[in-house]
GROMACS .gro file of C-alpha atoms in nm:
model
  455
    1MET     CA    1   2.036   0.425  -1.102
    2THR     CA    2   2.210   0.757  -1.112
    3PRO     CA    3   2.221   0.972  -1.437
    4GLN     CA    4   2.583   0.883  -1.488
    5ALA     CA    5   2.510   0.518  -1.426
    6VAL     CA    6   2.227   0.525  -1.688
    7VAL     CA    7   2.458   0.702  -1.948
    8ASP     CA    8   2.714   0.437  -1.881
    9PHE     CA    9   2.467   0.173  -1.936
   10LEU     CA   10   2.349   0.312  -2.280
   11VAL     CA   11   2.725   0.366  -2.393
   12GLU     CA   12   2.814   0.018  -2.290
   13HIS     CA   13   2.523  -0.148  -2.471
   14ASP     CA   14   2.559   0.073  -2.768
   15ILE     CA   15   2.200   0.206  -2.721
   16HIS     CA   16   2.125   0.509  -2.942
   17LYS     CA   17   1.745   0.557  -2.895
   18ILE     CA   18   1.544   0.616  -2.572
   19LYS     CA   19   1.156   0.643  -2.524
   20TYR     CA   20   1.010   0.861  -2.276
   21ALA     CA   21   0.647   0.942  -2.167
   22PHE     CA   22   0.425   1.126  -1.932
   23ALA     CA   23   0.058   1.112  -1.821
   24ASP     CA   24  -0.157   1.401  -1.924
   25ILE     CA   25  -0.465   1.502  -1.732
   26ASP     CA   26  -0.678   1.206  -1.861
   27GLY     CA   27  -0.389   0.964  -1.777
   28VAL     CA   28  -0.304   0.910  -2.155
   29LEU     CA   29   0.064   0.865  -2.207
   30ARG     CA   30   0.232   1.110  -2.431
   31GLY     CA   31   0.596   1.103  -2.525
   32LYS     CA   32   0.875   1.069  -2.784
   33VAL     CA   33   1.156   0.850  -2.895
   34ILE     CA   34   1.479   1.064  -2.873
   35SER     CA   35   1.841   1.003  -2.943
   36ARG     CA   36   2.116   0.918  -2.676
   37GLN     CA   37   2.271   1.254  -2.715
   38LYS     CA   38   1.937   1.436  -2.678
   39PHE     CA   39   1.870   1.214  -2.357
   40ILE     CA   40   2.214   1.309  -2.221
   41ASP     CA   41   2.174   1.694  -2.297
   42GLY     CA   42   1.857   1.696  -2.120
   43LEU     CA   43   1.926   1.506  -1.813
   44THR     CA   44   2.008   1.825  -1.631
   45ASP     CA   45   1.778   2.095  -1.747
   46GLY     CA   46   1.526   1.888  -1.905
   47PHE     CA   47   1.340   1.921  -2.252
   48GLY     CA   48   1.105   2.166  -2.412
   49PHE     CA   49   0.754   1.994  -2.468
   50CYS     CA   50   0.476   2.188  -2.625
   51ASP     CA   51   0.227   2.254  -2.364
   52VAL     CA   52  -0.074   2.190  -2.582
   53VAL     CA   53  -0.082   1.845  -2.405
   54TRP     CA   54  -0.226   2.052  -2.108
   55GLY     CA   55  -0.457   2.250  -2.325
   56TRP     CA   56  -0.648   1.972  -2.543
   57ASP     CA   57  -0.852   1.674  -2.445
   58MET     CA   58  -0.785   1.289  -2.517
   59THR     CA   59  -0.880   1.343  -2.881
   60ASP     CA   60  -0.652   1.629  -2.923
   61ALA     CA   61  -0.922   1.887  -2.944
   62PRO     CA   62  -0.816   2.204  -2.781
   63TYR     CA   63  -1.031   2.324  -2.482
   64ASP     CA   64  -1.234   2.643  -2.523
   65ASN     CA   65  -1.209   2.711  -2.152
   66ALA     CA   66  -0.847   2.660  -2.067
   67GLY     CA   67  -0.660   2.913  -1.859
   68ILE     CA   68  -0.318   2.743  -1.817
   69THR     CA   69  -0.263   2.746  -2.199
   70GLY     CA   70  -0.442   2.807  -2.513
   71TRP     CA   71  -0.454   3.031  -2.810
   72HIS     CA   72  -0.409   3.307  -2.588
   73SER     CA   73  -0.069   3.203  -2.476
   74GLY     CA   74   0.059   3.083  -2.829
   75TYR     CA   75   0.104   2.699  -2.685
   76PRO     CA   76   0.472   2.758  -2.586
   77ASP     CA   77   0.725   2.483  -2.460
   78ALA     CA   78   0.724   2.377  -2.105
   79PRO     CA   79   1.001   2.208  -1.940
   80VAL     CA   80   0.951   1.833  -1.891
   81ARG     CA   81   1.202   1.634  -1.682
   82LEU     CA   82   1.299   1.253  -1.689
   83ASP     CA   83   1.302   1.060  -1.375
   84VAL     CA   84   1.578   0.824  -1.404
   85ALA     CA   85   1.488   0.630  -1.120
   86THR     CA   86   1.188   0.489  -1.349
   87PHE     CA   87   1.441   0.333  -1.586
   88ARG     CA   88   1.299   0.004  -1.741
   89GLN     CA   89   1.339  -0.152  -2.078
   90ILE     CA   90   1.039  -0.242  -2.284
   91PRO     CA   91   1.076  -0.630  -2.339
   92TRP     CA   92   0.818  -0.636  -2.639
   93GLU     CA   93   1.015  -0.358  -2.816
   94ASP     CA   94   1.361  -0.512  -2.836
   95ASP     CA   95   1.452  -0.385  -2.477
   96ILE     CA   96   1.442  -0.017  -2.570
   97PRO     CA   97   1.505   0.188  -2.257
   98PHE     CA   98   1.208   0.379  -2.123
   99PHE     CA   99   1.164   0.650  -1.865
  100LEU     CA  100   0.870   0.830  -1.710
  101ALA     CA  101   0.875   1.218  -1.699
  102ASP     CA  102   0.692   1.492  -1.531
  103PHE     CA  103   0.658   1.869  -1.548
  104SER     CA  104   0.853   1.931  -1.201
  105ARG     CA  105   1.113   2.173  -1.165
  106PRO     CA  106   1.453   2.162  -0.975
  107ASP     CA  107   1.324   2.425  -0.745
  108GLY     CA  108   1.050   2.204  -0.622
  109THR     CA  109   0.765   2.390  -0.820
  110SER     CA  110   0.575   2.233  -1.108
  111LEU     CA  111   0.317   2.292  -1.366
  112PRO     CA  112  -0.004   2.288  -1.176
  113ALA     CA  113  -0.173   2.060  -1.439
  114CYS     CA  114   0.079   1.769  -1.415
  115PRO     CA  115  -0.091   1.486  -1.231
  116ARG     CA  116   0.244   1.309  -1.145
  117SER     CA  117   0.372   1.614  -0.993
  118LEU     CA  118   0.050   1.649  -0.796
  119LEU     CA  119   0.085   1.320  -0.650
  120LYS     CA  120   0.445   1.396  -0.576
  121ARG     CA  121   0.345   1.696  -0.369
  122VAL     CA  122   0.098   1.477  -0.176
  123ALA     CA  123   0.334   1.207  -0.119
  124GLU     CA  124   0.575   1.461   0.043
  125GLN     CA  125   0.315   1.593   0.266
  126CYS     CA  126   0.258   1.235   0.393
  127ARG     CA  127   0.624   1.192   0.445
  128GLN     CA  128   0.633   1.523   0.638
  129MET     CA  129   0.344   1.395   0.857
  130GLY     CA  130   0.579   1.090   0.943
  131TYR     CA  131   0.401   0.818   0.737
  132HIS     CA  132   0.501   0.596   0.435
  133ALA     CA  133   0.205   0.542   0.209
  134ARG     CA  134   0.192   0.217   0.033
  135MET     CA  135  -0.065   0.147  -0.245
  136ALA     CA  136  -0.172  -0.072  -0.535
  137GLN     CA  137  -0.440  -0.052  -0.792
  138GLU     CA  138  -0.594  -0.348  -0.963
  139PHE     CA  139  -0.780  -0.336  -1.293
  140GLU     CA  140  -1.033  -0.506  -1.486
  141TRP     CA  141  -1.050  -0.464  -1.869
  142PHE     CA  142  -1.221  -0.629  -2.163
  143ASN     CA  143  -1.019  -0.781  -2.450
  144PHE     CA  144  -1.164  -0.790  -2.816
  145ARG     CA  145  -1.075  -0.963  -3.145
  146GLU     CA  146  -1.036  -0.632  -3.319
  147THR     CA  147  -0.786  -0.377  -3.438
  148PRO     CA  148  -0.800   0.008  -3.412
  149GLN     CA  149  -0.891   0.012  -3.773
  150SER     CA  150  -1.159  -0.241  -3.751
  151LEU     CA  151  -1.321  -0.066  -3.457
  152HIS     CA  152  -1.324   0.257  -3.651
  153ASP     CA  153  -1.452   0.091  -3.949
  154LYS     CA  154  -1.763  -0.057  -3.759
  155GLY     CA  155  -1.812   0.266  -3.561
  156PHE     CA  156  -1.723   0.070  -3.245
  157ARG     CA  157  -2.037  -0.125  -3.263
  158ASN     CA  158  -2.059  -0.500  -3.185
  159PRO     CA  159  -1.679  -0.561  -3.113
  160GLU     CA  160  -1.595  -0.933  -3.085
  161PRO     CA  161  -1.501  -1.031  -2.750
  162LEU     CA  162  -1.180  -1.242  -2.707
  163THR     CA  163  -1.397  -1.541  -2.563
  164PRO     CA  164  -1.749  -1.581  -2.523
  165GLY     CA  165  -1.981  -1.602  -2.212
  166MET     CA  166  -1.976  -1.527  -1.846
  167PHE     CA  167  -1.678  -1.722  -1.702
  168GLY     CA  168  -1.520  -1.550  -1.405
  169TYR     CA  169  -1.205  -1.713  -1.232
  170SER     CA  170  -1.192  -1.968  -1.524
  171ILE     CA  171  -0.893  -2.182  -1.563
  172LEU     CA  172  -1.013  -2.292  -1.929
  173ARG     CA  173  -1.036  -1.946  -2.091
  174PRO     CA  174  -0.675  -1.840  -2.006
  175SER     CA  175  -0.553  -2.185  -2.135
  176LEU     CA  176  -0.745  -2.127  -2.462
  177GLU     CA  177  -0.547  -1.799  -2.489
  178SER     CA  178  -0.220  -1.916  -2.321
  179ALA     CA  179   0.003  -1.716  -2.542
  180PHE     CA  180  -0.153  -1.394  -2.484
  181HIS     CA  181  -0.212  -1.475  -2.113
  182ASN     CA  182   0.160  -1.572  -2.044
  183ASP     CA  183   0.280  -1.285  -2.250
  184LEU     CA  184   0.091  -1.045  -2.023
  185PHE     CA  185   0.224  -1.186  -1.692
  186ASP     CA  186   0.579  -1.244  -1.805
  187PHE     CA  187   0.635  -0.909  -2.018
  188LEU     CA  188   0.469  -0.706  -1.735
  189THR     CA  189   0.695  -0.884  -1.476
  190ARG     CA  190   0.998  -0.779  -1.701
  191PHE     CA  191   0.894  -0.433  -1.751
  192ASP     CA  192   0.892  -0.391  -1.368
  193ILE     CA  193   0.532  -0.409  -1.305
  194PRO     CA  194   0.500  -0.744  -1.110
  195LEU     CA  195   0.165  -0.868  -1.085
  196GLU     CA  196   0.012  -1.058  -0.757
  197GLY     CA  197  -0.258  -1.237  -0.988
  198LEU     CA  198  -0.424  -1.245  -1.320
  199HIS     CA  199  -0.737  -1.402  -1.398
  200THR     CA  200  -1.069  -1.392  -1.604
  201GLU     CA  201  -1.358  -1.183  -1.443
  202THR     CA  202  -1.730  -1.245  -1.500
  203GLY     CA  203  -1.809  -1.139  -1.873
  204PRO     CA  204  -1.697  -1.242  -2.223
  205GLY     CA  205  -1.310  -1.169  -2.272
  206VAL     CA  206  -1.257  -0.970  -1.947
  207TYR     CA  207  -0.958  -0.997  -1.734
  208GLU     CA  208  -0.867  -0.868  -1.387
  209ALA     CA  209  -0.493  -0.803  -1.254
  210ALA     CA  210  -0.372  -0.708  -0.927
  211ILE     CA  211  -0.040  -0.516  -0.933
  212HIS     CA  212   0.217  -0.566  -0.626
  213HIS     CA  213   0.186  -0.272  -0.392
  214ASP     CA  214   0.452  -0.028  -0.370
  215GLU     CA  215   0.541   0.339  -0.252
  216VAL     CA  216   0.244   0.551  -0.363
  217VAL     CA  217   0.431   0.731  -0.653
  218GLY     CA  218   0.581   0.410  -0.751
  219ALA     CA  219   0.232   0.254  -0.748
  220ALA     CA  220   0.092   0.503  -0.978
  221ASP     CA  221   0.382   0.481  -1.210
  222LYS     CA  222   0.322   0.102  -1.243
  223ALA     CA  223  -0.064   0.157  -1.269
  224ALA     CA  224  -0.025   0.419  -1.547
  225LEU     CA  225   0.238   0.204  -1.731
  226PHE     CA  226   0.023  -0.113  -1.696
  227LYS     CA  227  -0.268   0.026  -1.905
  228THR     CA  228  -0.067   0.106  -2.189
  229ALA     CA  229   0.142  -0.198  -2.149
  230VAL     CA  230  -0.162  -0.435  -2.175
  231LYS     CA  231  -0.271  -0.236  -2.472
  232GLU     CA  232   0.059  -0.294  -2.661
  233ILE     CA  233   0.084  -0.656  -2.558
  234ALA     CA  234  -0.282  -0.694  -2.697
  235TYR     CA  235  -0.174  -0.549  -3.009
  236ARG     CA  236   0.096  -0.818  -3.061
  237HIS     CA  237  -0.189  -1.065  -3.052
  238GLY     CA  238  -0.428  -0.900  -3.287
  239LEU     CA  239  -0.638  -0.777  -2.993
  240VAL     CA  240  -0.765  -0.457  -2.865
  241ALA     CA  241  -0.779  -0.408  -2.475
  242SER     CA  242  -1.045  -0.153  -2.342
  243PHE     CA  243  -1.037   0.004  -1.996
  244MET     CA  244  -1.365   0.173  -2.042
  245ALA     CA  245  -1.545   0.191  -1.720
  246LYS     CA  246  -1.882   0.050  -1.873
  247TRP     CA  247  -1.861  -0.049  -2.254
  248ASN     CA  248  -2.182  -0.262  -2.238
  249ALA     CA  249  -2.511  -0.175  -2.034
  250ASP     CA  250  -2.579  -0.551  -1.983
  251LEU     CA  251  -2.219  -0.636  -1.845
  252PRO     CA  252  -2.032  -0.548  -1.539
  253GLY     CA  253  -1.828  -0.249  -1.546
  254CYS     CA  254  -1.455  -0.235  -1.507
  255SER     CA  255  -1.286  -0.127  -1.186
  256GLY     CA  256  -0.972   0.028  -1.077
  257HIS     CA  257  -0.990  -0.042  -0.712
  258ILE     CA  258  -0.706   0.126  -0.480
  259HIS     CA  259  -0.547  -0.066  -0.186
  260GLN     CA  260  -0.386   0.174   0.070
  261SER     CA  261  -0.215   0.150   0.386
  262LEU     CA  262   0.021   0.374   0.595
  263TRP     CA  263   0.345   0.254   0.738
  264ASN     CA  264   0.573   0.408   1.003
  265ALA     CA  265   0.895   0.568   0.829
  266ASP     CA  266   1.122   0.269   0.828
  267GLN     CA  267   0.823   0.045   0.699
  268THR     CA  268   0.848  -0.210   0.977
  269ARG     CA  269   0.485  -0.133   1.115
  270ASN     CA  270   0.145  -0.104   0.957
  271LEU     CA  271  -0.005   0.183   1.131
  272PHE     CA  272  -0.358   0.091   1.031
  273TYR     CA  273  -0.352  -0.220   1.241
  274ALA     CA  274  -0.429  -0.227   1.609
  275ASP     CA  275  -0.443  -0.538   1.842
  276THR     CA  276  -0.793  -0.449   1.967
  277SER     CA  277  -1.146  -0.611   1.963
  278GLN     CA  278  -1.385  -0.309   1.967
  279GLY     CA  279  -1.677  -0.422   1.785
  280ALA     CA  280  -1.715  -0.286   1.425
  281HIS     CA  281  -1.369  -0.112   1.471
  282LYS     CA  282  -1.187  -0.442   1.563
  283HIS     CA  283  -0.820  -0.413   1.468
  284MET     CA  284  -0.852  -0.072   1.324
  285SER     CA  285  -0.620   0.187   1.481
  286GLU     CA  286  -0.722   0.550   1.542
  287LEU     CA  287  -0.517   0.653   1.251
  288MET     CA  288  -0.703   0.413   1.015
  289GLN     CA  289  -1.038   0.536   1.129
  290GLN     CA  290  -0.926   0.909   1.079
  291PHE     CA  291  -0.820   0.817   0.730
  292ILE     CA  292  -1.137   0.648   0.632
  293ALA     CA  293  -1.334   0.933   0.797
  294GLY     CA  294  -1.128   1.182   0.588
  295GLN     CA  295  -1.192   0.991   0.269
  296LEU     CA  296  -1.569   0.952   0.327
  297HIS     CA  297  -1.573   1.348   0.417
  298CYS     CA  298  -1.378   1.437   0.100
  299LEU     CA  299  -1.550   1.182  -0.142
  300PRO     CA  300  -1.831   1.397  -0.278
  301HIS     CA  301  -1.597   1.695  -0.314
  302ILE     CA  302  -1.350   1.526  -0.541
  303THR     CA  303  -1.545   1.261  -0.703
  304PRO     CA  304  -1.418   1.339  -1.070
  305MET     CA  305  -1.067   1.221  -0.971
  306PHE     CA  306  -1.223   0.872  -0.915
  307ALA     CA  307  -1.466   0.900  -1.197
  308PRO     CA  308  -1.341   1.136  -1.461
  309THR     CA  309  -1.543   1.055  -1.775
  310ILE     CA  310  -1.902   1.061  -1.875
  311ASN     CA  311  -1.882   0.687  -1.885
  312SER     CA  312  -1.751   0.647  -1.532
  313TYR     CA  313  -2.095   0.713  -1.395
  314LYS     CA  314  -2.270   0.441  -1.600
  315ARG     CA  315  -2.052   0.198  -1.373
  316LEU     CA  316  -2.147   0.373  -1.062
  317VAL     CA  317  -2.495   0.241  -1.045
  318GLU     CA  318  -2.690   0.008  -0.797
  319GLY     CA  319  -2.632  -0.360  -0.824
  320ALA     CA  320  -2.345  -0.339  -1.065
  321TRP     CA  321  -2.054  -0.419  -0.838
  322ALA     CA  322  -1.956  -0.044  -0.782
  323PRO     CA  323  -2.053   0.177  -0.496
  324THR     CA  324  -2.317   0.458  -0.508
  325THR     CA  325  -2.306   0.564  -0.140
  326VAL     CA  326  -2.088   0.729   0.102
  327THR     CA  327  -2.031   0.425   0.309
  328TRP     CA  328  -1.758   0.192   0.445
  329SER     CA  329  -1.754  -0.159   0.581
  330VAL     CA  330  -1.555  -0.459   0.684
  331ASP     CA  331  -1.503  -0.692   0.369
  332ASN     CA  332  -1.835  -0.588   0.198
  333ARG     CA  333  -1.828  -0.525  -0.182
  334THR     CA  334  -2.131  -0.293  -0.175
  335THR     CA  335  -1.971   0.013   0.000
  336ALA     CA  336  -1.722   0.280  -0.130
  337LEU     CA  337  -1.459   0.163   0.123
  338ARG     CA  338  -1.400  -0.186   0.211
  339VAL     CA  339  -1.181  -0.270   0.512
  340LEU     CA  340  -0.949  -0.574   0.503
  341ASN     CA  341  -0.781  -0.613   0.859
  342HIS     CA  342  -0.748  -0.972   0.957
  343LYS     CA  343  -0.365  -0.965   0.962
  344GLU     CA  344  -0.140  -0.685   1.032
  345ALA     CA  345   0.074  -0.745   0.713
  346TYR     CA  346  -0.239  -0.717   0.487
  347CYS     CA  347  -0.444  -0.451   0.691
  348ARG     CA  348  -0.555  -0.200   0.449
  349VAL     CA  349  -0.849   0.007   0.300
  350GLU     CA  350  -0.976  -0.060  -0.046
  351HIS     CA  351  -1.121   0.235  -0.227
  352ARG     CA  352  -1.397   0.085  -0.451
  353VAL     CA  353  -1.527   0.403  -0.645
  354SER     CA  354  -1.226   0.433  -0.867
  355GLY     CA  355  -1.284   0.269  -1.205
  356ALA     CA  356  -1.031   0.141  -1.488
  357ASP     CA  357  -1.058   0.464  -1.669
  358THR     CA  358  -0.899   0.672  -1.390
  359ASN     CA  359  -0.585   0.853  -1.422
  360PRO     CA  360  -0.387   0.657  -1.161
  361TYR     CA  361  -0.196   0.965  -1.040
  362LEU     CA  362  -0.498   1.153  -0.976
  363ALA     CA  363  -0.696   0.867  -0.831
  364LEU     CA  364  -0.408   0.782  -0.581
  365ALA     CA  365  -0.347   1.173  -0.500
  366ALA     CA  366  -0.721   1.190  -0.436
  367ALA     CA  367  -0.725   0.879  -0.208
  368LEU     CA  368  -0.406   0.984  -0.013
  369ALA     CA  369  -0.486   1.340   0.029
  370SER     CA  370  -0.827   1.271   0.152
  371GLY     CA  371  -0.705   1.021   0.393
  372LEU     CA  372  -0.449   1.263   0.527
  373TYR     CA  373  -0.717   1.534   0.555
  374GLY     CA  374  -0.897   1.287   0.801
  375ILE     CA  375  -0.569   1.268   0.999
  376ARG     CA  376  -0.480   1.633   0.998
  377HIS     CA  377  -0.827   1.731   1.112
  378GLY     CA  378  -0.872   1.453   1.367
  379LEU     CA  379  -1.196   1.341   1.229
  380SER     CA  380  -1.378   1.078   1.404
  381LEU     CA  381  -1.518   0.760   1.222
  382ASP     CA  382  -1.874   0.849   1.329
  383ILE     CA  383  -2.037   0.685   1.009
  384PRO     CA  384  -2.132   0.328   1.131
  385ALA     CA  385  -2.007   0.026   0.922
  386SER     CA  386  -2.270  -0.074   0.660
  387ILE     CA  387  -2.410  -0.390   0.720
  388GLY     CA  388  -2.553  -0.587   0.421
  389ASN     CA  389  -2.661  -0.405   0.124
  390GLY     CA  390  -2.446  -0.088   0.109
  391TYR     CA  391  -2.661   0.047  -0.186
  392ALA     CA  392  -2.953   0.101   0.044
  393ASP     CA  393  -2.743   0.283   0.310
  394LYS     CA  394  -2.793   0.637   0.186
  395GLN     CA  395  -2.819   0.832   0.512
  396HIS     CA  396  -2.462   0.971   0.493
  397GLY     CA  397  -2.484   1.070   0.139
  398VAL     CA  398  -2.464   0.938  -0.220
  399ILE     CA  399  -2.195   0.972  -0.480
  400PRO     CA  400  -2.279   1.212  -0.742
  401GLY     CA  401  -2.467   1.075  -1.037
  402ASN     CA  402  -2.298   1.228  -1.342
  403LEU     CA  403  -1.987   1.411  -1.457
  404ALA     CA  404  -2.140   1.759  -1.472
  405ASP     CA  405  -2.273   1.758  -1.115
  406ALA     CA  406  -1.959   1.602  -0.972
  407THR     CA  407  -1.742   1.853  -1.154
  408ARG     CA  408  -1.972   2.153  -1.044
  409GLN     CA  409  -1.938   2.028  -0.670
  410MET     CA  410  -1.574   1.999  -0.708
  411ALA     CA  411  -1.528   2.337  -0.877
  412GLU     CA  412  -1.709   2.514  -0.577
  413SER     CA  413  -1.525   2.317  -0.308
  414ALA     CA  414  -1.306   2.470  -0.048
  415VAL     CA  415  -1.207   2.118   0.055
  416ALA     CA  416  -1.077   2.041  -0.287
  417VAL     CA  417  -0.868   2.369  -0.288
  418GLU     CA  418  -0.730   2.263   0.062
  419LEU     CA  419  -0.634   1.927  -0.075
  420PHE     CA  420  -0.479   2.013  -0.408
  421GLY     CA  421  -0.434   2.383  -0.438
  422ALA     CA  422  -0.665   2.652  -0.634
  423GLU     CA  423  -0.468   2.613  -0.962
  424PHE     CA  424  -0.504   2.241  -0.998
  425VAL     CA  425  -0.867   2.250  -0.899
  426ASP     CA  426  -0.954   2.517  -1.158
  427HIS     CA  427  -0.751   2.366  -1.427
  428PHE     CA  428  -0.886   2.011  -1.376
  429THR     CA  429  -1.253   2.093  -1.329
  430ARG     CA  430  -1.237   2.310  -1.655
  431THR     CA  431  -1.129   1.996  -1.837
  432ARG     CA  432  -1.406   1.792  -1.673
  433ASP     CA  433  -1.674   2.070  -1.769
  434TRP     CA  434  -1.556   2.057  -2.118
  435GLU     CA  435  -1.590   1.676  -2.133
  436ALA     CA  436  -1.941   1.710  -1.999
  437ARG     CA  437  -2.030   1.977  -2.273
  438GLN     CA  438  -1.889   1.765  -2.544
  439TYR     CA  439  -2.135   1.479  -2.448
  440ALA     CA  440  -2.429   1.725  -2.396
  441ARG     CA  441  -2.391   1.804  -2.775
  442GLN     CA  442  -2.432   1.444  -2.912
  443VAL     CA  443  -2.743   1.265  -3.022
  444SER     CA  444  -2.696   0.894  -2.913
  445ASP     CA  445  -2.823   0.591  -3.075
  446TRP     CA  446  -3.064   0.535  -2.775
  447GLU     CA  447  -3.229   0.876  -2.868
  448LEU     CA  448  -3.262   0.782  -3.239
  449LYS     CA  449  -3.416   0.446  -3.155
  450ARG     CA  450  -3.664   0.594  -2.884
  451TYR     CA  451  -3.767   0.921  -3.062
  452PHE     CA  452  -3.699   0.906  -3.423
  453GLU     CA  453  -4.020   0.755  -3.555
  454ILE     CA  454  -4.257   0.741  -3.265
  455ILE     CA  455  -4.250   1.086  -3.067
   0.00000   0.00000   0.00000
């Protein structure tokens, strides 16, 4: 819709309030409800929004190391602009109009910290190279019979799962919770986040959803909105949905796998597919091989964009359905990259490092930029496909094992700077360093139980 068409729609339907939001560095949606006149006034020049949203963490604690804003700058306003192409209505909130925003400017520049603006720049690089990137993210998450207040009251200990037991791909469990299950599928579809599938995963109260693929920025928009939409729909049913990567050491973690392919400019041909029979590279075009080579090469340099929290690395352990090595394979769920290429229409690379706790804009930007790096540098896929257990295939490297190490590696990486620019890398790694330091100061229940009496 054009800006004028949106205004006409608001007037015609006598709508006087609009909601908008943008994703911060952690992928948390921040936003406001504004009046119709305020919306109209800001369509051309945007709105001022306090830039503290780039100077604090997910708990609103100001960073002590941020350069982009802080006490030293006085936290001024920064210009946020609505993207009218993202217009949709929220069906569980009386169809209130909703728009996504970012901190890009009319001259094409943007605030270096803005994740959506970063992805837009990477997508433009892809288009300049002659490719159309299509992606989709799928999520696993746990649902609990709790409220935000009950979780705080019990110190987040022993939350009650939606359903008991390990029951992946169950037909019974969704039937037991049919009102919630149906609201998820139906409301998300009406919110322009159509699902390919929705089912239970293995674990008490855990679901998995695959979102229909889209152009890369649209795919990230849908993924970012999906997480918040699921939480809001869950609230309506007296539930809390959690996208933590690993909430319980005894249960599988929650993935946010990224499915990705490159097409020609008019989207008539999947450029990853080739009608060949070359052993392990069967049906893999040279372009696809370069894309995979780039992702493998860059992965250790940009791991925090796929694993951004302390908790992310509790999921990335051997035997937990998440990768730990720099590996690829054909239809093998133990490697970092999984190739699915039996048909041209569905030929793609699944990036399995990304967890449910990712910021979709950063995860998709990292996936696409690293793949384009391989194409731009003409990298050969010299790493052989892993056969069998990818956890044991460590000869080509392993994924950093914690956030502090991963952040240090990215902060010192010339590859990361080439992919995303020095300003973004500096800001992002400062935020991850802050996150790691907050954890290092804490005394955990595990430490109390292990050391309090006996040491």
